[in-house]
Short mmCIF file of C-alpha atoms and ligand atoms in Angstrom, two decimals:
data_model
loop_
_atom_site.label_atom_id
_atom_site.label_comp_id
_atom_site.label_asym_id
_atom_site.label_seq_id
_atom_site.Cartn_x
_atom_site.Cartn_y
_atom_site.Cartn_z
CA GLN A 1 19.20 18.37 0.85
CA ILE A 2 15.38 19.86 -0.03
CA ASP A 3 15.27 22.95 -2.11
CA PRO A 4 12.58 25.72 -0.70
CA CYS A 5 9.28 24.78 -1.92
CA THR A 6 5.41 24.97 -1.90
CA LEU A 7 3.56 21.58 -1.65
CA VAL A 8 -0.10 22.23 -3.39
CA LEU A 9 -2.07 19.71 -1.75
CA PHE A 10 -5.55 18.69 -3.96
CA GLY A 11 -8.27 17.27 -1.96
CA ALA A 12 -6.81 18.51 1.33
CA SER A 13 -10.01 18.30 3.37
CA GLY A 14 -10.42 14.46 2.55
CA ASN A 15 -9.40 11.24 4.50
CA LEU A 16 -6.14 10.83 3.35
CA SER A 17 -5.01 14.57 3.69
CA ARG A 18 -6.72 14.72 7.58
CA VAL A 19 -5.35 11.73 8.56
CA LYS A 20 -1.86 11.19 7.12
CA LEU A 21 -0.53 14.17 5.12
CA MET A 22 -1.23 17.01 7.40
CA PRO A 23 -0.15 15.04 10.64
CA GLY A 24 2.58 13.58 8.63
CA LEU A 25 3.93 16.92 7.38
CA PHE A 26 3.61 18.20 10.94
CA ARG A 27 5.70 15.52 12.10
CA LEU A 28 8.58 16.16 9.75
CA ASP A 29 8.18 19.80 10.58
CA ALA A 30 8.52 18.81 14.22
CA ALA A 31 11.70 16.60 13.33
CA GLY A 32 13.26 19.63 11.63
CA ARG A 33 12.86 17.95 8.36
CA LEU A 34 11.05 20.72 6.50
CA PRO A 35 13.17 23.74 4.90
CA ALA A 36 12.17 26.95 6.79
CA GLU A 37 10.58 28.63 3.94
CA MET A 38 8.67 25.65 2.54
CA LYS A 39 4.87 26.29 2.32
CA ILE A 40 1.84 24.21 2.04
CA LEU A 41 -0.99 25.72 -0.22
CA SER A 42 -4.35 23.35 0.45
CA VAL A 43 -6.88 23.25 -2.53
CA GLY A 44 -10.28 22.68 -1.96
CA ARG A 45 -13.90 23.00 -3.51
CA GLY A 46 -15.05 24.66 -0.88
CA GLU A 47 -14.87 28.61 0.15
CA VAL A 48 -13.06 28.37 3.16
CA SER A 49 -11.06 31.60 4.68
CA ARG A 50 -7.62 31.21 5.74
CA GLU A 51 -8.39 31.37 9.60
CA ALA A 52 -11.03 28.76 9.33
CA TRP A 53 -8.56 26.56 7.53
CA LEU A 54 -5.94 26.87 10.32
CA ALA A 55 -8.82 26.25 12.68
CA ASP A 56 -9.75 22.78 10.70
CA ILE A 57 -5.67 21.74 10.51
CA LYS A 58 -5.74 22.44 14.44
CA GLY A 59 -8.17 19.87 14.65
CA MET A 60 -6.55 17.37 12.64
CA LEU A 61 -3.53 17.58 14.66
CA ASP A 62 -5.77 17.31 17.78
CA ALA A 63 -7.44 14.22 16.57
CA LYS A 64 -4.21 12.59 15.46
CA PHE A 65 -1.71 13.57 18.68
CA LYS A 66 -4.25 12.68 21.35
CA LYS A 67 -1.60 13.34 23.76
CA GLY A 68 -0.61 16.62 22.44
CA TYR A 69 1.75 18.45 20.54
CA ASP A 70 4.73 20.82 20.54
CA GLN A 71 3.04 24.69 20.54
CA GLN A 72 6.01 26.20 19.05
CA VAL A 73 5.96 23.49 16.12
CA PHE A 74 2.26 24.28 15.79
CA GLU A 75 2.65 27.91 15.34
CA ARG A 76 5.63 27.54 13.06
CA PHE A 77 3.59 24.77 11.02
CA ILE A 78 0.64 27.21 11.05
CA GLU A 79 2.55 29.82 9.47
CA ARG A 80 3.32 27.62 6.42
CA ASN A 81 -0.18 26.71 5.49
CA PHE A 82 -2.97 28.75 3.16
CA TYR A 83 -5.80 27.77 1.77
CA HIS A 84 -7.03 28.25 -2.11
CA ALA A 85 -10.82 27.79 -3.13
CA ASN A 86 -11.05 25.61 -6.51
CA PRO A 87 -14.88 25.25 -7.08
CA PRO A 88 -15.47 22.90 -10.08
CA THR A 89 -17.80 25.26 -11.45
CA ASP A 90 -15.31 28.23 -11.37
CA PRO A 91 -13.49 28.00 -14.88
CA ASN A 92 -10.48 30.65 -13.64
CA ALA A 93 -10.23 28.69 -10.57
CA PHE A 94 -6.60 27.72 -11.65
CA GLN A 95 -5.50 30.99 -13.43
CA ARG A 96 -6.66 32.17 -9.95
CA MET A 97 -4.41 29.57 -8.28
CA LYS A 98 -1.49 30.59 -10.20
CA GLU A 99 -2.02 34.40 -9.19
CA THR A 100 -1.97 33.29 -5.81
CA LEU A 101 1.52 31.23 -6.46
CA SER A 102 2.99 33.77 -8.34
CA ASN A 103 3.46 35.66 -4.80
CA ASP A 104 7.15 34.64 -4.31
CA LYS A 105 7.37 36.55 -1.30
CA VAL A 106 5.19 33.75 0.18
CA PHE A 107 5.43 30.90 -1.88
CA PRO A 108 8.88 29.29 -3.04
CA GLN A 109 8.17 28.34 -6.81
CA ASN A 110 9.71 24.98 -6.86
CA LEU A 111 6.13 23.38 -6.63
CA ALA A 112 4.99 19.72 -5.80
CA TYR A 113 1.69 18.82 -6.40
CA PHE A 114 -0.21 15.90 -4.36
CA LEU A 115 -3.29 14.82 -6.08
CA SER A 116 -5.45 13.15 -3.56
CA VAL A 117 -8.40 13.44 -5.51
CA ARG A 118 -10.95 11.21 -7.25
CA PRO A 119 -9.19 8.94 -9.81
CA SER A 120 -11.08 10.64 -12.77
CA ASP A 121 -9.80 13.61 -11.73
CA PHE A 122 -6.17 12.76 -12.13
CA ALA A 123 -5.91 13.54 -15.71
CA PRO A 124 -7.97 16.87 -15.77
CA VAL A 125 -6.25 18.30 -13.16
CA VAL A 126 -2.85 17.85 -14.87
CA ASP A 127 -4.31 19.22 -17.68
CA GLN A 128 -5.66 22.49 -15.99
CA LEU A 129 -2.11 22.84 -14.41
CA ALA A 130 -0.75 22.63 -17.94
CA ALA A 131 -2.89 24.73 -19.41
CA VAL A 132 -2.16 27.84 -17.12
CA ASP A 133 1.74 26.78 -17.53
CA LEU A 134 2.31 25.61 -13.83
CA LEU A 135 4.22 22.42 -14.91
CA ASN A 136 6.94 24.27 -16.84
CA GLU A 137 10.38 23.30 -15.15
CA GLU A 138 12.23 25.98 -17.05
CA ASN A 139 13.16 27.86 -13.74
CA TYR A 140 11.96 25.50 -11.12
CA TRP A 141 11.27 22.04 -10.55
CA ARG A 142 7.51 20.75 -10.80
CA ARG A 143 6.34 17.41 -9.52
CA VAL A 144 2.97 15.77 -9.60
CA VAL A 145 1.78 12.84 -7.12
CA ILE A 146 -0.61 10.50 -8.33
CA GLU A 147 -2.41 8.57 -5.63
CA LYS A 148 -3.45 5.05 -6.05
CA PRO A 149 -5.50 3.67 -7.97
CA PHE A 150 -3.35 4.60 -11.38
CA GLY A 151 -6.30 3.66 -13.35
CA THR A 152 -9.18 1.56 -12.80
CA ASP A 153 -7.94 -1.61 -15.13
CA LEU A 154 -5.19 -1.85 -17.79
CA PRO A 155 -6.62 0.16 -20.34
CA SER A 156 -7.80 3.07 -18.32
CA ALA A 157 -4.13 3.18 -16.56
CA LYS A 158 -2.55 3.15 -19.95
CA ALA A 159 -5.13 6.22 -20.95
CA LEU A 160 -3.92 8.30 -17.50
CA GLN A 161 -0.36 7.53 -18.47
CA ALA A 162 -0.83 8.82 -22.06
CA SER A 163 -2.89 12.01 -20.74
CA ILE A 164 -0.36 12.90 -18.17
CA THR A 165 2.82 12.69 -20.29
CA LYS A 166 1.50 15.05 -22.66
CA HIS A 167 2.75 17.61 -19.80
CA LEU A 168 5.17 15.75 -17.66
CA LYS A 169 8.26 13.81 -17.91
CA GLU A 170 8.96 10.62 -15.98
CA SER A 171 11.16 12.50 -13.47
CA GLN A 172 8.37 14.88 -12.88
CA ILE A 173 5.61 11.89 -11.98
CA TYR A 174 5.14 10.41 -8.58
CA ARG A 175 2.90 7.37 -8.58
CA ILE A 176 2.40 6.37 -5.02
CA ASP A 177 1.89 2.98 -3.15
CA HIS A 178 2.37 4.06 0.35
CA TYR A 179 3.52 0.37 1.35
CA LEU A 180 6.96 1.35 -0.42
CA GLY A 181 7.22 3.97 2.28
CA LYS A 182 7.11 1.69 5.14
CA SER A 183 10.55 0.46 6.31
CA ALA A 184 9.26 -2.81 7.33
CA LEU A 185 8.74 -3.75 3.03
CA GLN A 186 12.15 -2.56 2.40
CA ASN A 187 13.06 -4.73 5.25
CA ILE A 188 12.06 -7.79 3.29
CA MET A 189 14.62 -7.04 0.56
CA LEU A 190 17.41 -6.68 3.16
CA GLN A 191 16.56 -9.52 5.27
CA ARG A 192 16.81 -11.76 2.55
CA PHE A 193 19.74 -10.25 0.51
CA ALA A 194 21.98 -9.63 3.55
CA ASN A 195 21.50 -13.22 5.74
CA THR A 196 23.32 -15.98 4.17
CA LEU A 197 21.19 -18.08 6.25
CA LEU A 198 18.00 -17.28 4.39
CA GLU A 199 18.83 -16.59 0.56
CA PRO A 200 20.27 -20.27 -0.03
CA ILE A 201 17.06 -21.72 0.68
CA TRP A 202 14.69 -18.79 -0.69
CA ASN A 203 13.49 -21.04 -3.52
CA LYS A 204 11.30 -24.08 -4.78
CA ASP A 205 13.79 -26.56 -3.51
CA TYR A 206 13.03 -25.73 0.06
CA ILE A 207 9.85 -23.76 -0.11
CA ASP A 208 6.21 -25.44 0.19
CA HIS A 209 4.23 -22.21 -0.26
CA VAL A 210 4.24 -18.32 0.22
CA GLN A 211 1.56 -16.46 1.89
CA ILE A 212 1.27 -12.73 1.82
CA THR A 213 -1.48 -11.66 4.24
CA ASN A 214 -3.20 -8.18 4.64
CA THR A 215 -6.30 -8.15 6.89
CA GLU A 216 -7.86 -5.41 9.08
CA MET A 217 -10.21 -5.31 11.68
CA LEU A 218 -11.81 -1.96 10.41
CA GLY A 219 -14.54 -2.13 7.79
CA VAL A 220 -14.71 0.34 4.97
CA GLY A 221 -15.86 3.02 7.45
CA ASP A 222 -16.96 5.99 5.48
CA ARG A 223 -15.59 5.38 2.29
CA THR A 224 -18.38 3.25 1.13
CA GLN A 225 -18.94 4.89 -2.31
CA PHE A 226 -15.27 4.83 -3.00
CA TYR A 227 -14.89 1.31 -2.07
CA ASP A 228 -17.92 -0.32 -3.98
CA ALA A 229 -16.51 0.97 -6.87
CA THR A 230 -13.09 -0.16 -6.21
CA GLY A 231 -13.36 -3.56 -4.15
CA ALA A 232 -10.50 -5.56 -2.25
CA LEU A 233 -8.57 -6.74 -5.40
CA ARG A 234 -8.34 -3.39 -6.69
CA ASP A 235 -7.94 -1.64 -3.35
CA MET A 236 -5.09 -3.73 -2.02
CA ILE A 237 -4.03 -6.67 -4.23
CA GLN A 238 -3.50 -4.60 -7.24
CA SER A 239 -1.16 -2.45 -5.62
CA HIS A 240 0.35 -3.10 -2.16
CA ILE A 241 0.17 -6.91 -1.97
CA LEU A 242 1.59 -7.16 -5.38
CA GLN A 243 4.43 -4.96 -4.42
CA THR A 244 4.92 -7.06 -1.32
CA LEU A 245 5.23 -10.25 -3.49
CA ALA A 246 7.66 -8.38 -5.77
CA LEU A 247 10.01 -7.94 -2.87
CA THR A 248 9.76 -11.28 -1.62
CA ALA A 249 10.40 -13.13 -4.62
CA MET A 250 12.65 -10.63 -6.93
CA GLU A 251 16.17 -11.86 -7.98
CA MET A 252 18.81 -10.01 -5.94
CA PRO A 253 19.68 -6.90 -8.07
CA ALA A 254 23.17 -5.94 -9.61
CA ALA A 255 23.14 -3.36 -6.64
CA LEU A 256 20.55 -2.02 -4.38
CA THR A 257 20.29 1.14 -6.43
CA PRO A 258 16.49 2.34 -7.11
CA GLU A 259 16.80 1.17 -10.98
CA GLY A 260 18.49 -2.07 -10.02
CA ILE A 261 15.31 -2.81 -7.48
CA ARG A 262 13.01 -1.35 -9.76
CA ALA A 263 14.20 -3.59 -12.79
CA GLU A 264 14.26 -6.84 -10.83
CA LYS A 265 10.41 -6.28 -9.23
CA ILE A 266 9.21 -5.54 -12.70
CA LYS A 267 10.86 -8.85 -13.92
CA VAL A 268 9.12 -10.61 -11.22
CA LEU A 269 5.85 -9.16 -11.55
CA GLU A 270 5.98 -10.18 -15.37
CA ALA A 271 6.92 -13.62 -14.53
CA ILE A 272 3.70 -14.39 -12.68
CA ARG A 273 1.52 -16.73 -14.45
CA ALA A 274 -1.82 -15.21 -15.81
CA ILE A 275 -4.81 -16.26 -14.02
CA PRO A 276 -6.95 -18.99 -16.20
CA VAL A 277 -10.30 -17.56 -16.02
CA ASP A 278 -11.88 -21.00 -17.15
CA GLN A 279 -10.30 -22.52 -13.58
CA LEU A 280 -11.30 -19.29 -11.80
CA ASP A 281 -12.47 -21.23 -8.51
CA LYS A 282 -9.19 -22.89 -8.03
CA HIS A 283 -7.30 -19.49 -8.25
CA ALA A 284 -9.47 -16.69 -6.90
CA PHE A 285 -12.16 -16.27 -3.75
CA ARG A 286 -14.49 -13.33 -3.03
CA ALA A 287 -16.41 -12.91 0.05
CA GLN A 288 -18.24 -9.67 1.96
CA TYR A 289 -18.20 -9.28 5.69
CA ALA A 290 -21.96 -9.58 7.04
CA ALA A 291 -22.62 -7.97 10.60
CA GLY A 292 -20.91 -9.59 13.63
CA GLU A 293 -18.89 -8.86 16.54
CA VAL A 294 -15.16 -7.11 16.49
CA ASN A 295 -13.69 -6.47 19.78
CA GLY A 296 -16.56 -7.13 21.81
CA GLU A 297 -18.58 -4.84 19.81
CA GLN A 298 -21.64 -5.65 17.08
CA VAL A 299 -20.80 -3.94 13.78
CA PRO A 300 -23.04 -3.85 10.84
CA GLY A 301 -22.47 -5.53 7.34
CA TYR A 302 -21.17 -3.99 4.28
CA LEU A 303 -24.18 -4.07 2.60
CA GLU A 304 -26.03 -2.31 5.42
CA GLU A 305 -23.15 0.17 5.64
CA LEU A 306 -23.50 0.52 1.88
CA GLY A 307 -27.42 1.00 2.11
CA ASP A 308 -27.60 -1.32 -1.29
CA SER A 309 -28.04 -5.15 -1.21
CA SER A 310 -27.34 -5.72 -4.26
CA SER A 311 -23.63 -5.15 -4.22
CA VAL A 312 -21.53 -8.10 -4.81
CA VAL A 313 -18.30 -6.09 -4.16
CA GLU A 314 -15.59 -8.18 -2.24
CA THR A 315 -14.30 -7.01 1.19
CA TYR A 316 -12.34 -10.23 0.97
CA ALA A 317 -10.17 -11.32 -1.81
CA ALA A 318 -7.79 -14.44 -2.31
CA LEU A 319 -5.70 -15.61 -4.95
CA LYS A 320 -3.39 -18.13 -5.78
CA LEU A 321 -0.46 -17.35 -8.14
CA PHE A 322 2.33 -19.03 -9.37
CA ILE A 323 5.64 -17.26 -10.74
CA ASP A 324 7.19 -18.95 -13.91
CA ASN A 325 10.89 -18.81 -13.62
CA PRO A 326 13.53 -21.08 -12.24
CA ARG A 327 13.41 -19.75 -8.74
CA TRP A 328 9.84 -20.46 -8.22
CA GLU A 329 8.48 -23.21 -10.48
CA GLY A 330 5.67 -24.96 -9.03
CA VAL A 331 5.93 -22.85 -5.56
CA PRO A 332 2.06 -21.24 -5.05
CA PHE A 333 1.73 -18.00 -3.66
CA TYR A 334 -1.52 -17.47 -1.64
CA ILE A 335 -2.10 -13.83 -1.47
CA ARG A 336 -5.24 -12.34 0.45
CA THR A 337 -6.63 -9.49 2.01
CA ALA A 338 -9.80 -8.69 4.29
CA LYS A 339 -11.56 -6.20 5.89
CA ARG A 340 -13.17 -7.04 9.40
CA LEU A 341 -11.28 -10.31 10.01
CA HIS A 342 -10.55 -11.38 13.56
CA GLU A 343 -6.92 -9.84 13.60
CA ALA A 344 -4.97 -6.68 11.57
CA ASP A 345 -2.13 -8.70 10.30
CA THR A 346 0.26 -7.90 7.57
CA ARG A 347 2.72 -10.55 7.05
CA ILE A 348 4.62 -12.94 4.56
CA SER A 349 4.45 -16.56 5.83
CA ILE A 350 6.78 -19.23 4.05
CA ARG A 351 6.04 -22.71 5.02
CA PHE A 352 9.12 -24.90 4.02
CA LYS A 353 9.02 -28.35 2.72
CA LYS A 354 8.78 -31.42 5.05
CA SER A 355 12.18 -32.89 6.45
CA PRO A 356 13.10 -35.91 4.70
CA LEU A 357 13.49 -37.48 8.43
CA GLN A 358 10.25 -38.35 9.88
CA ILE A 359 10.17 -38.72 13.48
CA GLY A 360 7.13 -40.48 15.45
CA ASP A 361 3.92 -39.45 14.09
CA GLY A 362 5.76 -36.70 11.93
CA GLN A 363 6.52 -33.29 12.90
CA ASP A 364 5.19 -29.78 11.46
CA GLN A 365 6.90 -28.17 8.89
CA ASN A 366 8.93 -25.24 9.78
CA TRP A 367 7.56 -21.56 8.75
CA LEU A 368 9.36 -18.42 8.49
CA MET A 369 7.45 -15.33 8.95
CA LEU A 370 7.85 -11.68 8.25
CA GLY A 371 5.88 -9.47 10.27
CA ILE A 372 5.20 -6.09 8.64
CA GLN A 373 2.36 -4.91 11.12
CA PRO A 374 1.22 -4.33 13.53
CA ARG A 375 4.47 -5.71 14.93
CA GLU A 376 7.70 -5.86 12.95
CA CYS A 377 9.40 -8.83 13.35
CA ILE A 378 10.92 -12.08 12.16
CA LYS A 379 9.51 -15.47 13.57
CA MET A 380 10.96 -18.90 13.10
CA GLU A 381 9.35 -22.14 13.81
CA ILE A 382 11.69 -25.31 14.24
CA GLN A 383 11.41 -28.53 15.46
CA SER A 384 13.06 -29.55 18.30
CA LYS A 385 13.29 -32.66 20.75
CA ILE A 386 10.73 -32.88 23.77
CA PRO A 387 13.29 -33.18 26.78
CA GLY A 388 13.01 -36.88 28.22
CA LEU A 389 13.45 -40.32 27.00
CA ASP A 390 11.62 -40.34 23.98
CA ILE A 391 12.51 -39.39 20.77
CA ASN A 392 10.05 -37.14 19.76
CA THR A 393 9.83 -33.34 18.36
CA ARG A 394 7.67 -30.32 19.03
CA THR A 395 7.52 -26.83 17.48
CA ILE A 396 9.77 -24.18 19.35
CA GLN A 397 9.52 -20.40 17.92
CA LEU A 398 12.37 -18.10 17.53
CA ASP A 399 10.73 -14.47 17.73
CA ALA A 400 12.71 -11.47 17.03
CA ALA A 401 11.11 -7.80 17.20
CA ASN A 402 12.84 -5.55 14.40
CA ARG A 403 12.15 -2.49 16.51
CA GLN A 404 14.28 -1.49 19.12
CA ASP A 405 13.70 1.45 21.57
CA GLY A 406 15.13 4.55 20.33
CA ASP A 407 14.52 3.53 16.92
CA GLU A 408 13.18 6.28 14.53
CA SER A 409 9.66 6.06 13.60
CA ILE A 410 8.63 7.15 10.47
CA ASP A 411 5.34 6.89 8.58
CA ALA A 412 5.20 5.64 5.02
CA TYR A 413 3.87 8.77 3.93
CA GLU A 414 6.22 11.07 5.81
CA ALA A 415 9.00 9.01 4.17
CA LEU A 416 7.45 9.54 0.83
CA LEU A 417 6.69 13.27 1.33
CA LEU A 418 10.33 13.57 2.23
CA ASN A 419 11.30 11.92 -1.22
CA LEU A 420 9.10 13.94 -3.14
CA MET A 421 10.51 17.02 -1.96
CA GLU A 422 13.83 15.67 -2.50
CA GLY A 423 13.41 14.66 -5.86
CA ASP A 424 13.71 10.93 -5.12
CA ASN A 425 11.14 8.96 -7.09
CA SER A 426 12.74 5.68 -6.20
CA LEU A 427 10.10 4.30 -3.81
CA TYR A 428 7.23 5.54 -6.48
CA LEU A 429 6.19 3.24 -8.99
CA HIS A 430 7.31 2.98 -12.60
CA ILE A 431 4.40 2.71 -15.00
CA SER A 432 5.63 -1.02 -15.94
CA GLU A 433 4.87 -1.90 -12.69
CA VAL A 434 1.25 -0.43 -12.55
CA GLU A 435 0.95 -2.22 -15.74
CA ALA A 436 1.91 -5.73 -14.83
CA GLN A 437 -0.23 -5.35 -11.61
CA TRP A 438 -3.75 -4.47 -13.60
CA ARG A 439 -2.68 -6.94 -16.34
CA LEU A 440 -2.60 -9.52 -13.73
CA VAL A 441 -5.84 -8.77 -12.02
CA ASP A 442 -8.30 -7.52 -14.75
CA PRO A 443 -9.19 -10.69 -15.95
CA VAL A 444 -10.63 -11.67 -12.45
CA ILE A 445 -11.99 -8.41 -11.75
CA GLU A 446 -13.96 -8.75 -15.20
CA ALA A 447 -14.98 -12.40 -14.28
CA TRP A 448 -16.23 -10.95 -10.90
CA ALA A 449 -17.78 -8.00 -12.56
CA LYS A 450 -19.84 -10.58 -14.73
CA ASP A 451 -20.81 -12.51 -11.67
CA ARG A 452 -19.14 -15.51 -12.83
CA GLN A 453 -18.09 -16.52 -9.38
CA PRO A 454 -20.31 -16.63 -5.83
CA VAL A 455 -19.56 -13.98 -3.47
CA HIS A 456 -19.38 -15.90 0.06
CA GLN A 457 -20.21 -14.15 3.23
CA TYR A 458 -18.32 -14.18 6.51
CA PRO A 459 -19.35 -12.35 9.69
CA ALA A 460 -17.65 -9.51 10.92
CA GLY A 461 -14.48 -10.52 13.39
CA SER A 462 -14.39 -14.06 12.10
CA ARG A 463 -11.36 -15.99 10.52
CA ASP A 464 -11.37 -16.81 6.92
CA PRO A 465 -14.55 -18.27 5.27
CA GLU A 466 -14.27 -22.05 5.16
CA ALA A 467 -14.91 -21.95 1.53
CA SER A 468 -11.68 -19.79 0.78
CA LYS A 469 -9.72 -23.18 0.84
CA VAL A 470 -10.32 -24.25 -2.16
CA ILE A 471 -7.54 -22.46 -3.76
CA PHE A 472 -5.17 -24.43 -1.88
CA GLU A 473 -3.16 -26.88 -3.85
CA HIS A 474 -2.73 -29.27 -0.94
CA GLU A 475 -5.34 -30.61 1.70
CA ASP A 476 -2.70 -29.83 4.37
CA GLN A 477 -2.60 -26.31 3.51
CA PHE A 478 -4.24 -23.75 5.96
CA TRP A 479 -4.46 -19.92 6.52
CA ARG A 480 -1.53 -19.14 8.53
CA TYR A 481 -2.39 -16.56 11.44
CA SER A 482 -0.06 -14.51 13.38
CA ILE A 483 -0.03 -17.01 16.44
C1 BG6 B 1 -5.31 2.03 1.46
C2 BG6 B 1 -6.57 1.35 1.31
O1 BG6 B 1 -4.56 1.79 0.40
O2 BG6 B 1 -4.22 1.03 2.15
C3 BG6 B 1 -7.22 0.95 2.15
O3 BG6 B 1 -7.17 1.92 0.32
C4 BG6 B 1 -6.62 0.41 3.31
O4 BG6 B 1 -8.53 0.21 2.12
C5 BG6 B 1 -5.12 1.00 3.34
O5 BG6 B 1 -7.14 0.32 4.80
C6 BG6 B 1 -4.16 0.16 4.70
O6 BG6 B 1 -3.07 0.96 4.76
P1 BG6 B 1 -2.18 0.51 6.04
O7 BG6 B 1 -1.07 1.23 5.79
O8 BG6 B 1 -2.94 1.04 7.29
O9 BG6 B 1 -1.89 -0.89 6.04
#
């Protein structure tokens, strides 16, 4: 049940809004999930008329839904949309916005603010909203979504938290990690705990190591400035990949309630051993893509795209982590992310220990893989006899798609936007998770910023750089690909 509300979208002309938020809201509207009265007030720096803004939205939808969309839904969606110019030079911009919003014939007074702005603007925008009394929940609810990254390191995350909690209660704060909105990520937990077949072997007695992979074929695109201030470790590992790891490694919650799940995630994140900076070479690896070929097309290297040959910012980052608890003692977790690798693949790959029975030349070890994207699936590699007279085995694969025809397909941002309007922040991050994640990556970021480790190069479209293998504990370990 969603109350009539107004979504105030800061940074509405930015990439996230164009590609995810506006199309996502449109799809929710098409699915009949938005309350009839709901309105969207887009806030941007430029002076743009409503007509021009509506034409811009049409362009966003045309670009996203190439096969077309329902005209009736379009008319309805367009009616919901308004624009407010908020030039940084105008000291009265927020007061004017308040006046616009106070027209309760148009705008429902429950307000959700989505801050898709530069991270340095999160705290100032919240201050400004508070200054014009737009966060006061006396008669209506007021919620604020903070996009990632929440801070750029632990001290700045704490400072941001201190700043926004001057004006907001925890129940009003929605810290985004859009991976938590992915159904495939929620499935990790269900596949683990709903299967008697899996949970008993999900530990150090049976598992050799775990790999959590997120590789993309895309490059940094037009986000070079943002990316060069961020890098792969901050962009993906501090957030999405550590959350994936938490869901893979956490203990079973007493109940699958939001609080129960969060508490277990926090515990496991806090049990990850600090990365020893004096042995960084064995635990962390970074690299940058050079020019190369992706899908048969020549693409430039990162430094060329950036136009600055001095950058050491990584587009590939890999870490080896250990979790100091009884379940995972001694089991390496290899996590990695990369732009411009040979395949786009997000998955959890688990390699099991050797069987005590060695047949013939020795057989491969079992793998279990949970595919997150592009394909949601579960795959298992097991050893089976090669038919014939000899006693020998080969690997066969069990492969089941998780999606079936007719299943609802809801994008992560759509799910999170719905939760926001419903007042459910359980798929958003708790500050303790954000802090534990920064605590873990900060020493590596700091060492890399001081150039304490070389930056390797890999051609766009290639596999992992050979040198990345230094982080493996054993010589027989290797990066697992989708096939
Ligand atoms: C974002 C990162 O948070 O996640 C991007 O900033 C990355 O660099 C994106 O491409 C990946 O998201 P998804 O949902 O496409 O896997």
